Coordinates of C-alpha atoms in Angstrom, one line a residue:
X465 CA 124.4 49.8 156.8
X466 CA 124.9 53.1 154.7
X467 CA 127.8 55.9 154.5
X468 CA 127.7 59.1 153.9
X469 CA 130.4 60.1 150.8
X470 CA 131.7 63.5 149.7
X471 CA 133.5 64.5 146.9
X472 CA 135.3 68.1 146.3
X473 CA 134.6 67.7 142.4
X474 CA 131.2 68.7 142.4
X475 CA 129.3 65.3 143.7
X476 CA 128.1 67.0 147.2
X477 CA 127.5 64.5 149.6
X478 CA 125.7 61.4 148.5
X479 CA 124.3 58.5 151.1
X480 CA 125.5 54.7 149.7
X481 CA 125.7 51.4 150.7
X482 CA 128.2 50.6 152.9
X483 CA 129.6 47.1 151.5
X484 CA 133.2 45.8 150.4
X485 CA 134.0 46.4 146.6
X486 CA 134.9 43.2 144.2
X487 CA 138.0 43.4 143.4
X488 CA 139.4 46.0 140.9
X489 CA 139.2 44.6 137.5
X490 CA 142.4 46.0 135.2
X491 CA 141.5 46.7 131.6
X492 CA 145.1 48.2 129.4
X493 CA 144.9 50.8 127.3
X494 CA 146.0 50.4 123.9
X495 CA 150.0 49.7 123.5
X496 CA 150.4 49.1 127.1
X497 CA 151.1 46.4 129.7
X498 CA 149.8 46.0 133.3
X499 CA 152.5 47.8 135.5
X500 CA 152.8 50.1 138.3
X501 CA 154.3 53.8 138.0
X502 CA 155.4 55.5 141.3
X503 CA 155.0 59.1 140.9
X504 CA 156.2 62.2 143.1
X505 CA 152.1 63.8 143.4
X506 CA 149.9 63.7 145.6
X507 CA 147.0 61.1 145.5
X508 CA 144.0 62.8 143.8
X509 CA 140.0 61.9 143.8
X510 CA 136.9 63.2 142.6
X511 CA 133.1 62.2 141.7
X512 CA 129.5 62.7 141.0
X513 CA 126.4 61.3 141.3
X514 CA 124.7 59.6 138.4
X515 CA 121.1 59.8 138.2
X516 CA 118.7 57.3 136.8
X517 CA 115.9 56.8 134.4
X518 CA 113.6 58.3 136.8
X519 CA 115.9 61.6 137.4
X520 CA 116.7 59.8 141.2
X521 CA 120.4 59.8 142.3
X522 CA 121.0 56.1 141.4
X523 CA 124.9 55.7 142.0
X524 CA 127.9 57.4 142.7
X525 CA 130.9 57.0 140.4
X526 CA 134.7 57.9 141.5
X527 CA 137.9 58.1 140.7
X528 CA 141.2 58.4 142.4
X529 CA 145.1 58.9 140.7
X530 CA 147.1 57.4 143.7
X531 CA 151.2 58.1 143.1
X532 CA 151.9 54.4 143.7
X533 CA 150.5 53.6 140.7
X534 CA 150.6 56.7 139.0
X535 CA 149.6 55.4 135.4
X536 CA 146.3 54.0 136.0
X537 CA 142.8 55.3 136.8
X538 CA 140.8 53.9 139.3
X539 CA 137.2 54.2 138.9
X540 CA 134.3 53.0 141.0
X541 CA 130.7 52.8 140.9
X542 CA 128.6 52.4 143.9
X543 CA 124.4 52.2 144.4
X544 CA 123.0 54.7 146.7
X545 CA 121.2 54.0 149.5
X546 CA 117.6 52.7 148.0
X547 CA 118.9 51.6 144.6
X548 CA 117.9 48.2 145.4
X549 CA 119.5 45.7 142.9
X550 CA 122.2 47.5 141.9
X551 CA 125.7 46.2 141.7
X552 CA 129.2 47.8 142.6
X553 CA 132.2 47.8 140.7
X554 CA 135.9 49.1 140.6
X555 CA 137.8 49.2 137.5
X556 CA 141.5 49.9 137.5
X557 CA 142.2 51.4 133.7
X558 CA 146.4 51.4 132.5
X559 CA 147.6 53.8 130.3
X560 CA 151.0 53.8 128.8
X561 CA 152.0 56.8 130.6
X562 CA 152.1 58.6 134.1
X563 CA 148.2 60.5 134.6
X564 CA 148.4 64.1 135.6
X565 CA 146.5 64.3 138.8
X566 CA 143.1 65.1 137.3
X567 CA 140.1 64.1 135.9
X568 CA 136.6 65.4 134.8
X569 CA 133.2 63.2 134.7
X570 CA 130.9 64.2 131.8
X571 CA 127.4 62.9 132.1
X572 CA 125.0 63.2 129.7
X573 CA 122.1 62.1 131.0
X574 CA 119.0 61.3 129.0
X575 CA 117.1 64.2 129.5
X576 CA 120.3 66.7 128.5
X577 CA 120.7 63.8 125.4
X578 CA 117.1 64.4 124.2
X579 CA 117.4 68.5 124.6
X580 CA 120.6 68.3 122.8
X581 CA 119.6 65.7 120.3
X582 CA 123.0 63.1 121.2
X583 CA 123.3 59.9 123.0
X584 CA 123.2 59.3 126.3
X585 CA 126.7 58.3 128.3
X586 CA 129.2 59.0 130.5
X587 CA 132.5 60.0 129.8
X588 CA 135.9 60.1 132.2
X589 CA 138.5 62.4 130.6
X590 CA 142.0 62.3 132.0
X591 CA 145.4 63.5 130.5
X592 CA 148.7 62.1 130.6
X593 CA 152.3 63.9 131.3
X594 CA 152.8 63.7 127.5
X595 CA 149.5 65.7 126.8
X596 CA 147.7 63.0 125.6
X597 CA 144.0 63.1 126.4
X598 CA 142.6 59.7 127.5
X599 CA 138.5 59.3 127.2
X600 CA 136.8 56.3 128.8
X601 CA 133.5 55.8 127.6
X602 CA 130.4 53.7 129.8
X603 CA 126.6 53.4 128.7
X604 CA 124.2 55.7 131.7
X605 CA 122.9 54.5 134.3
X606 CA 119.6 55.2 132.9
X607 CA 120.0 53.3 129.4
X608 CA 121.0 50.3 131.9
X609 CA 117.7 50.4 133.7
X610 CA 115.3 50.8 130.5
X611 CA 117.1 47.7 129.0
X612 CA 115.4 44.3 129.9
X613 CA 118.1 42.4 131.9
X614 CA 120.6 44.9 132.8
X615 CA 119.0 46.7 135.0
X616 CA 121.3 46.1 138.0
X617 CA 124.2 46.1 135.5
X618 CA 126.6 48.6 136.8
X619 CA 127.5 51.1 133.9
X620 CA 131.5 50.3 134.2
X621 CA 130.8 46.7 133.7
X622 CA 131.1 46.5 130.1
X623 CA 134.0 49.0 129.5
X624 CA 136.8 47.2 127.7
X625 CA 139.8 48.3 126.3
X626 CA 137.5 49.6 122.8
X627 CA 136.3 52.1 124.5
X628 CA 139.2 54.1 125.7
X629 CA 140.2 57.1 123.2
X630 CA 143.0 58.4 122.9
X631 CA 143.8 62.0 120.9
X632 CA 147.6 62.6 121.2
X633 CA 148.6 65.9 122.4
X634 CA 145.5 68.0 121.1
X635 CA 146.5 70.9 119.2
X636 CA 143.7 72.8 120.8
X637 CA 145.7 72.3 124.4
X638 CA 149.0 73.2 122.8
X639 CA 148.5 77.4 123.4
X640 CA 147.6 76.3 127.4
X641 CA 151.3 76.0 127.9
X642 CA 150.9 72.7 130.0
X643 CA 147.6 71.3 131.5
X644 CA 146.9 72.4 134.9
X645 CA 142.9 71.2 135.5
X646 CA 140.3 69.5 133.8
X647 CA 136.3 70.4 134.4
X648 CA 133.0 69.1 133.0
X649 CA 131.0 71.7 131.2
X650 CA 127.3 70.9 130.6
X651 CA 126.3 67.6 129.7
X652 CA 128.7 67.5 126.1
X653 CA 131.7 69.7 126.9
X654 CA 134.9 70.0 129.2
X655 CA 137.2 72.7 129.9
X656 CA 141.1 72.6 130.5
X657 CA 142.4 75.2 132.3
X658 CA 146.1 76.1 131.1
X659 CA 149.8 77.0 133.0
X660 CA 149.7 80.1 131.2
X661 CA 146.3 81.0 131.9
X662 CA 144.3 80.1 129.3
X663 CA 141.0 77.9 128.9
X664 CA 140.4 75.9 126.3
X665 CA 136.7 73.9 126.1
X666 CA 136.5 70.9 124.0
X667 CA 133.3 68.9 122.5
X668 CA 134.0 65.7 124.6
X669 CA 131.6 63.8 122.7
X670 CA 133.6 64.0 119.0
X671 CA 136.1 61.6 118.3
X672 CA 139.0 63.9 118.3
X673 CA 137.9 66.6 121.3
X674 CA 137.2 69.0 118.7
X675 CA 137.7 72.7 120.2
X676 CA 134.7 74.6 121.1
X677 CA 136.5 77.9 122.8
X678 CA 139.2 79.7 124.2
X679 CA 138.9 81.8 127.0
X680 CA 141.4 83.8 127.4
X681 CA 143.3 86.1 130.4
X682 CA 141.2 89.2 131.2
X683 CA 143.7 92.3 130.1
X684 CA 143.6 93.6 133.2
X685 CA 144.5 90.7 135.0
X686 CA 147.7 90.2 132.6
X687 CA 149.0 93.8 133.6
X688 CA 148.1 93.5 137.0
X689 CA 151.0 90.3 136.8
X690 CA 153.1 92.0 134.5
X691 CA 153.4 95.0 137.1
X692 CA 153.0 93.1 140.8
X693 CA 154.8 89.9 139.8
X694 CA 157.9 91.1 137.3
X695 CA 159.3 88.9 135.3
X696 CA 161.0 86.7 138.2
X697 CA 160.6 82.4 137.5
X698 CA 159.7 82.0 140.7
X699 CA 155.9 83.5 139.7
X700 CA 155.9 81.7 136.1
X701 CA 153.6 79.3 137.8
X702 CA 151.0 82.3 139.0
X703 CA 148.6 82.5 135.9
X704 CA 148.3 78.8 136.2
X705 CA 144.3 77.8 136.4
X706 CA 144.6 75.6 139.5
X707 CA 140.8 75.3 139.8
X708 CA 137.4 75.3 137.5
X709 CA 133.9 74.7 138.9
X710 CA 130.5 75.1 137.0
X711 CA 128.9 77.7 139.5
X712 CA 125.4 76.7 140.2
X713 CA 126.2 72.9 139.7
X714 CA 124.5 72.2 136.6
X715 CA 120.7 71.9 136.1
X716 CA 120.6 67.9 135.4
X717 CA 117.6 65.7 134.6
X718 CA 115.1 68.3 134.0
X719 CA 112.3 67.6 131.0
X720 CA 112.7 71.7 130.5
X721 CA 113.5 71.9 126.5
X722 CA 115.3 74.8 127.5
X723 CA 119.0 75.0 127.1
X724 CA 120.7 75.8 131.1
X725 CA 122.9 78.6 131.6
X726 CA 126.5 77.7 132.0
X727 CA 128.5 79.5 134.0
X728 CA 132.1 78.7 134.7
X729 CA 134.4 79.7 137.2
X730 CA 137.9 79.7 137.3
X731 CA 140.6 79.9 140.0
X732 CA 144.6 80.9 139.2
X733 CA 147.3 80.0 141.2
X734 CA 147.8 84.0 142.2
X735 CA 144.1 84.0 143.4
X736 CA 143.0 85.7 140.5
X737 CA 139.3 84.4 139.9
X738 CA 137.4 85.1 136.8
X739 CA 133.7 83.7 135.9
X740 CA 132.4 83.1 132.4
X741 CA 129.4 82.6 131.0
X742 CA 129.8 79.8 128.8
X743 CA 126.1 79.0 127.5
X744 CA 127.0 80.0 124.1
X745 CA 130.5 78.7 123.8
X746 CA 131.4 80.0 121.0
X747 CA 131.0 83.9 122.2
X748 CA 131.6 83.2 126.0
X749 CA 131.0 86.0 128.2
X750 CA 133.8 87.0 130.8
X751 CA 131.1 88.5 133.9
X752 CA 132.9 88.9 137.1
X753 CA 137.1 89.1 137.7
X754 CA 139.0 89.9 140.7
X755 CA 141.8 89.2 143.1
X756 CA 141.1 87.5 145.7
X757 CA 143.8 87.7 149.0
X758 CA 146.7 85.6 149.2
X759 CA 146.9 82.7 151.6
X760 CA 150.6 84.1 152.6
X761 CA 149.1 87.4 152.7
X762 CA 151.5 88.5 149.8
X763 CA 150.8 89.5 146.1
X764 CA 152.5 86.3 144.6
X765 CA 151.0 83.2 143.6
X766 CA 151.6 79.8 145.5

């Protein structure tokens, strides 16, 4: 039997095998023990479709952070319909502190790896309430398919504590005034949206999440906030980057040696949207910036 699964974080729709997942395997990050922390945020989830060696969508990798277990990241890998022989795997990773209810999955497929001169792989990026960023590393399904005896193995099956890297309060994120959102950018970068309206793009593959670029709010948009919102504390979070996405979705599993165009859309809490061209991230270009109507009909955020 099959079912259709959807994700609000760029995975679209995928037909996956309807089966029971095995009980979650628990891995504790360095410096913490297995525990459950209850939080006030709502449950959050998302995912992406991972491709196989032939470029076909083979597996759905999803993440979830639940308010009843707020210091744990739950990862589930499910074979798509037609991916015969692949196994499901469920993983629960416990961190020292409560996680923010956001995550990004950076997929470096074999074609992108060859184009960029880097190794293929999958990285799941999360952040905690103290500002520390955690990166979970896993092999790419295409690598496993090409390895004798590991074709049916799940990417998550080999993840251990040593595959979890932590960067304590990265200096490049301090200008954000707090992390509000996160999004994968291309095959090797991750963008963090800040409470103050800035976006920091980091190298997700580097050991210390090296800074790549900083996207600042448009000058006119900042003036608009000052004039229309004033200095009231009620609008303190109006500039927060609430959501980001690549548009259109990244071109993946393509043998074209030319780098794909990378466009990043950012939506603020006050309904201001901005589109950036980050194909050459050291020289980002602002393509479109506009104020959308507020759902409440007013000029404030919320």
